Every structure is written in structure tokens, then in C-alpha cells.
mmCIF file of C-alpha atoms in Angstrom:
data_model
loop_
_atom_site.group_PDB
_atom_site.id
_atom_site.type_symbol
_atom_site.label_atom_id
_atom_site.label_comp_id
_atom_site.label_asym_id
_atom_site.label_seq_id
_atom_site.Cartn_x
_atom_site.Cartn_y
_atom_site.Cartn_z
ATOM 1 C CA MET Q 186 -0.124 0.144 0.022
ATOM 2 C CA ALA Q 187 1.533 3.067 -0.981
ATOM 3 C CA ASP Q 188 1.682 6.193 1.554
ATOM 4 C CA GLN Q 189 -1.001 7.859 3.036
ATOM 5 C CA PRO Q 190 -1.826 11.400 1.635
ATOM 6 C CA LEU Q 191 0.828 14.623 2.934
ATOM 7 C CA THR Q 192 -1.255 17.113 1.634
ATOM 8 C CA THR Q 193 -4.662 18.106 3.446
ATOM 9 C CA ARG Q 194 -6.724 17.914 0.436
ATOM 10 C CA GLY Q 195 -5.215 14.956 -0.739
ATOM 11 C CA ALA Q 196 -5.716 13.192 3.554
ATOM 12 C CA ALA Q 197 -9.371 14.446 2.900
ATOM 13 C CA THR Q 198 -9.102 12.258 -0.567
ATOM 14 C CA TYR Q 199 -7.667 9.198 1.231
ATOM 15 C CA GLN Q 200 -10.546 9.397 3.953
ATOM 16 C CA ARG Q 201 -13.340 9.828 1.457
ATOM 17 C CA ILE Q 202 -12.317 6.880 -0.195
ATOM 18 C CA LEU Q 203 -11.644 5.036 3.404
ATOM 19 C CA ASP Q 204 -15.363 5.700 4.032
ATOM 20 C CA VAL Q 205 -17.174 5.022 0.678
ATOM 21 C CA ALA Q 206 -15.367 1.638 0.800
ATOM 22 C CA THR Q 207 -16.642 0.576 4.070
ATOM 23 C CA GLN Q 208 -20.438 0.520 2.950
ATOM 24 C CA GLU Q 209 -19.068 -0.886 -0.543
ATOM 25 C CA PHE Q 210 -17.189 -3.251 1.058
ATOM 26 C CA ALA Q 211 -19.471 -4.241 3.883
ATOM 27 C CA GLU Q 212 -22.045 -4.174 1.241
ATOM 28 C CA HIS Q 213 -21.302 -6.513 -1.527
ATOM 29 C CA GLY Q 214 -18.220 -7.965 0.111
ATOM 30 C CA ILE Q 215 -14.821 -8.410 -1.708
ATOM 31 C CA ALA Q 216 -15.325 -9.669 -5.367
ATOM 32 C CA GLY Q 217 -19.085 -7.377 -5.040
ATOM 33 C CA ALA Q 218 -17.412 -4.525 -4.817
ATOM 34 C CA ARG Q 219 -16.951 -2.368 -7.418
ATOM 35 C CA ILE Q 220 -14.085 0.494 -7.784
ATOM 36 C CA GLU Q 221 -16.473 2.317 -10.086
ATOM 37 C CA ARG Q 222 -19.200 2.712 -7.332
ATOM 38 C CA ILE Q 223 -15.812 3.467 -4.919
ATOM 39 C CA VAL Q 224 -14.502 6.699 -6.278
ATOM 40 C CA ALA Q 225 -17.794 7.955 -7.849
ATOM 41 C CA ALA Q 226 -19.237 8.208 -4.763
ATOM 42 C CA ALA Q 227 -15.700 9.460 -3.791
ATOM 43 C CA ARG Q 228 -15.292 12.385 -5.664
ATOM 44 C CA THR Q 229 -12.456 10.837 -7.333
ATOM 45 C CA ASN Q 230 -10.334 8.683 -9.473
ATOM 46 C CA LYS Q 231 -9.469 5.174 -10.031
ATOM 47 C CA ALA Q 232 -6.037 6.544 -10.186
ATOM 48 C CA GLN Q 233 -5.742 8.302 -6.675
ATOM 49 C CA LEU Q 234 -7.343 5.178 -5.468
ATOM 50 C CA TYR Q 235 -4.317 2.864 -6.792
ATOM 51 C CA ALA Q 236 -2.212 5.789 -5.995
ATOM 52 C CA TYR Q 237 -3.130 5.681 -1.797
ATOM 53 C CA PHE Q 238 -3.746 1.205 -1.821
ATOM 54 C CA GLY Q 239 -2.311 -0.425 -4.816
ATOM 55 C CA ASN Q 240 -5.573 -2.604 -5.237
ATOM 56 C CA LYS Q 241 -8.601 -3.955 -4.683
ATOM 57 C CA GLU Q 242 -7.356 -5.993 -2.312
ATOM 58 C CA GLY Q 243 -5.377 -3.543 -0.663
ATOM 59 C CA LEU Q 244 -8.186 -0.944 0.252
ATOM 60 C CA PHE Q 245 -10.026 -3.559 1.932
ATOM 61 C CA ASP Q 246 -7.377 -4.669 4.276
ATOM 62 C CA ALA Q 247 -6.694 -0.907 4.541
ATOM 63 C CA ILE Q 248 -10.286 -0.821 6.204
ATOM 64 C CA PHE Q 249 -11.105 -4.841 7.249
ATOM 65 C CA PHE Q 250 -7.788 -3.981 9.441
ATOM 66 C CA GLY Q 251 -8.444 -0.634 10.797
ATOM 67 C CA SER Q 252 -11.866 -2.019 11.601
ATOM 68 C CA LEU Q 253 -9.839 -4.533 13.568
ATOM 69 C CA GLU Q 254 -7.898 -2.043 15.710
ATOM 70 C CA ARG Q 255 -11.564 0.068 16.091
ATOM 71 C CA ILE Q 256 -12.990 -2.658 18.062
ATOM 72 C CA VAL Q 257 -10.052 -3.435 20.440
ATOM 73 C CA ASN Q 258 -9.942 0.248 20.835
ATOM 74 C CA VAL Q 259 -13.402 1.491 21.737
ATOM 75 C CA VAL Q 260 -14.308 -1.845 23.358
ATOM 76 C CA PRO Q 261 -11.073 -3.065 24.530
ATOM 77 C CA ILE Q 262 -11.203 -6.334 27.135
ATOM 78 C CA ASP Q 263 -12.553 -5.802 30.733
ATOM 79 C CA ALA Q 264 -11.196 -8.931 31.746
ATOM 80 C CA ALA Q 265 -12.746 -9.372 35.122
ATOM 81 C CA ASP Q 266 -16.249 -8.406 34.211
ATOM 82 C CA LEU Q 267 -16.255 -10.309 30.701
ATOM 83 C CA ALA Q 268 -20.028 -9.842 30.680
ATOM 84 C CA ASP Q 269 -19.706 -5.631 30.694
ATOM 85 C CA TRP Q 270 -17.310 -6.494 27.775
ATOM 86 C CA ALA Q 271 -20.005 -8.066 25.715
ATOM 87 C CA VAL Q 272 -22.657 -5.557 26.159
ATOM 88 C CA ARG Q 273 -20.218 -2.955 24.934
ATOM 89 C CA LEU Q 274 -19.150 -5.278 21.946
ATOM 90 C CA TYR Q 275 -23.113 -5.787 21.522
ATOM 91 C CA ASP Q 276 -23.736 -2.183 21.722
ATOM 92 C CA GLU Q 277 -20.884 -1.461 19.263
ATOM 93 C CA TYR Q 278 -22.184 -3.187 16.724
ATOM 94 C CA LEU Q 279 -25.422 -1.533 16.558
ATOM 95 C CA LEU Q 280 -23.365 1.626 16.546
ATOM 96 C CA ARG Q 281 -20.804 0.144 13.488
ATOM 97 C CA PRO Q 282 -22.580 -3.197 12.031
ATOM 98 C CA ASP Q 283 -20.714 -2.142 9.195
ATOM 99 C CA LEU Q 284 -17.507 -3.384 10.864
ATOM 100 C CA ILE Q 285 -19.194 -6.692 11.856
ATOM 101 C CA ARG Q 286 -19.833 -7.505 8.080
ATOM 102 C CA LEU Q 287 -16.228 -6.705 6.939
ATOM 103 C CA ALA Q 288 -15.008 -9.174 9.144
ATOM 104 C CA THR Q 289 -17.832 -11.437 8.292
ATOM 105 C CA TRP Q 290 -17.038 -11.011 4.416
ATOM 106 C CA ALA Q 291 -13.072 -11.777 5.336
ATOM 107 C CA ARG Q 292 -14.676 -14.931 6.518
ATOM 108 C CA LEU Q 293 -16.487 -16.262 3.325
ATOM 109 C CA GLU Q 294 -13.739 -15.076 1.305
ATOM 110 C CA ARG Q 295 -10.653 -15.382 1.973
ATOM 111 C CA ARG Q 296 -10.784 -16.953 5.801
ATOM 112 C CA PRO Q 297 -13.436 -19.819 6.066
ATOM 113 C CA THR Q 298 -11.732 -21.714 8.898
ATOM 114 C CA GLY Q 299 -8.842 -21.025 11.453
ATOM 115 C CA HIS Q 300 -8.270 -17.526 12.199
ATOM 116 C CA LEU Q 301 -9.340 -14.352 10.481
ATOM 117 C CA VAL Q 302 -6.225 -12.995 10.367
ATOM 118 C CA ASP Q 303 -2.156 -14.471 9.617
ATOM 119 C CA ASP Q 304 -0.346 -14.543 13.317
ATOM 120 C CA PRO Q 305 1.505 -11.438 13.135
ATOM 121 C CA ASP Q 306 -1.827 -9.356 12.360
ATOM 122 C CA ARG Q 307 -3.230 -11.047 15.209
ATOM 123 C CA LEU Q 308 -4.449 -8.134 17.799
ATOM 124 C CA ASP Q 309 -5.568 -10.210 20.620
ATOM 125 C CA ASP Q 310 -2.755 -10.789 23.222
ATOM 126 C CA ARG Q 311 -3.529 -7.972 25.415
ATOM 127 C CA LYS Q 312 -7.203 -9.511 25.935
ATOM 128 C CA LEU Q 313 -5.954 -13.513 25.809
ATOM 129 C CA ARG Q 314 -3.304 -12.542 28.544
ATOM 130 C CA ALA Q 315 -6.111 -10.716 30.312
ATOM 131 C CA ILE Q 316 -8.087 -13.943 29.938
ATOM 132 C CA ALA Q 317 -5.494 -15.877 31.474
ATOM 133 C CA GLU Q 318 -4.535 -13.495 34.115
ATOM 134 C CA ALA Q 319 -8.128 -13.628 35.492
ATOM 135 C CA GLN Q 320 -8.765 -16.956 35.394
ATOM 136 C CA ALA Q 321 -5.234 -17.461 37.266
ATOM 137 C CA ALA Q 322 -7.116 -15.098 39.680
ATOM 138 C CA GLY Q 323 -10.121 -16.919 39.844
ATOM 139 C CA LEU Q 324 -12.460 -14.784 38.049
ATOM 140 C CA VAL Q 325 -13.107 -16.503 35.154
ATOM 141 C CA ARG Q 326 -13.867 -20.173 34.667
ATOM 142 C CA GLU Q 327 -10.892 -22.420 33.071
ATOM 143 C CA GLY Q 328 -10.363 -22.862 29.177
ATOM 144 C CA ASP Q 329 -8.445 -22.195 26.971
ATOM 145 C CA PRO Q 330 -8.248 -18.546 27.119
ATOM 146 C CA PHE Q 331 -8.789 -17.626 22.535
ATOM 147 C CA ASP Q 332 -12.094 -20.276 23.404
ATOM 148 C CA VAL Q 333 -13.118 -18.184 26.145
ATOM 149 C CA MET Q 334 -12.960 -15.294 23.816
ATOM 150 C CA ALA Q 335 -14.056 -16.362 21.225
ATOM 151 C CA MET Q 336 -17.428 -17.831 23.213
ATOM 152 C CA VAL Q 337 -17.666 -14.001 25.054
ATOM 153 C CA ILE Q 338 -17.583 -12.657 21.361
ATOM 154 C CA ALA Q 339 -20.132 -14.918 19.794
ATOM 155 C CA MET Q 340 -22.210 -14.754 22.355
ATOM 156 C CA SER Q 341 -22.090 -10.698 21.802
ATOM 157 C CA MET Q 342 -23.252 -10.989 17.855
ATOM 158 C CA ALA Q 343 -26.513 -13.071 19.398
ATOM 159 C CA TRP Q 344 -28.289 -10.328 17.750
ATOM 160 C CA SER Q 345 -25.438 -8.418 14.820
ATOM 161 C CA PRO Q 346 -25.861 -7.941 11.706
ATOM 162 C CA VAL Q 347 -24.237 -11.543 11.118
ATOM 163 C CA SER Q 348 -26.905 -13.324 13.549
ATOM 164 C CA ASN Q 349 -28.597 -16.281 11.334
ATOM 165 C CA VAL Q 350 -31.497 -15.653 13.842
ATOM 166 C CA TYR Q 351 -32.261 -11.605 13.692
ATOM 167 C CA ALA Q 352 -30.057 -8.784 13.179
ATOM 168 C CA ALA Q 353 -30.404 -5.681 15.564
ATOM 169 C CA THR Q 354 -30.790 -2.144 14.674
ATOM 170 C CA ALA Q 355 -30.014 0.883 16.858
ATOM 171 C CA GLN Q 356 -33.744 2.170 16.006
ATOM 172 C CA GLU Q 357 -35.338 -0.053 17.862
ATOM 173 C CA PRO Q 358 -37.099 0.681 20.829
ATOM 174 C CA PRO Q 359 -34.554 1.461 23.359
ATOM 175 C CA GLU Q 360 -36.795 -0.863 26.550
ATOM 176 C CA LEU Q 361 -36.024 -3.468 23.635
ATOM 177 C CA HIS Q 362 -32.011 -3.333 23.289
ATOM 178 C CA GLU Q 363 -31.799 -2.810 27.650
ATOM 179 C CA GLN Q 364 -33.611 -6.548 27.706
ATOM 180 C CA ARG Q 365 -30.810 -8.146 26.046
ATOM 181 C CA ARG Q 366 -28.087 -6.018 26.898
ATOM 182 C CA ALA Q 367 -29.749 -7.378 30.639
ATOM 183 C CA LEU Q 368 -29.912 -11.013 29.543
ATOM 184 C CA LEU Q 369 -26.888 -11.165 27.699
ATOM 185 C CA HIS Q 370 -24.679 -9.876 30.733
ATOM 186 C CA GLU Q 371 -26.142 -12.661 32.767
ATOM 187 C CA SER Q 372 -25.740 -15.084 30.148
ATOM 188 C CA VAL Q 373 -22.067 -14.646 30.228
ATOM 189 C CA ARG Q 374 -22.303 -14.020 34.142
ATOM 190 C CA ARG Q 375 -22.603 -17.005 34.814
ATOM 191 C CA ALA Q 376 -20.593 -19.091 31.629
ATOM 192 C CA MET Q 377 -17.807 -16.956 32.710
ATOM 193 C CA ALA Q 378 -17.805 -17.339 36.158
ATOM 194 C CA SER Q 379 -14.971 -19.572 38.525
ATOM 195 C CA GLY Q 380 -16.743 -22.769 39.743
#
């Protein structure tokens, strides 16, 4: 991927491309996304897009890895309270359904099995250490820290845009979200409790 632009105007174009492409990839996936739609909506041209990102795959990578970093930074883990973490993940999926859709497209089109990203690109070291420390302190049930993390994330996604049962939206009544948060919190608390 090329370096990010140095000028204010270039930075604005770069960000417009990212914003438009995020929605395009979230809606259509990697194979279905169209560079023509992205450059038209971003008010730029293919040459500029390719100068910044190299190709469509490079553009998806920039967006996808940015979305992974956002989830880690916006919803940091609290291994001493995995139930609260699950609820905060639920809320983030409501605010940014595109993030979970991007991960789903990456799973469907790139990595049908195993970890979603290569080991050097994984951002879960801190989470796994935090879970292991909480386990050692007797706060979280025994088990492989990765499996514990995966279970909590899966529970938090029960009503996400990739649910095979029901996809919630932020436009639903607040009391409905509160009911789901309470159920999620209690379920994760019980499932992850030590002993």
C-alpha cells in the first residue's frame, strides 16, 4: 500500500475513499465491491485510489485492519467483567454494523477456517493475557483463554448483523436493547464465572 497523502486535500480524498469503500465492502463483499462505484461516490478517480491503496485487495485490507483496530480500541476488554465487555461489544455492533459485516466477508471470501487473520496481524494478545490473568485470580472459568474470548464474542453477536436468527438495529426501541443487554450480561456472567 502506498503512503498516506501529505496534503490536506489528499488526506480528505483518502478519507472519503475509506468511508465510501467501507460501506461498499460491507454491503457487497470483496468480490462484489466495485471500484467504479467507490471512486464515483468518493468524488475521485481510479488512479488516485490505486496510488493510495495499490489495488482493491489493498483497499479492503486498509479498511478491514482499521476496523479490527477500532474494535480493540473502542471496546477494550475487561477480563474481570467479561459480561460488561460483551454488552459493550453488542452496543458497538449496533453503532457500526459495517465492522462485523467486513469481518464476515473476510471469513467468507478469504479465510473459511482458522484464525481470521495471519498470526502477525492478530490483535488479541492483550485480551488473551487479560483472560489468563483473570483465570489465575479465580475470576473467570478455566479453559483456553482463546476459547473463552471466542465464546464471549459469539454471545455478543447473537443479535448482530451476521446473526442467523435476528439482526438488531439501533432504530429499535431502547427498552428492547436494554432487555437484550440484561440477558446477554447475565448469560455471559454465568457462563464465564469461575467454579
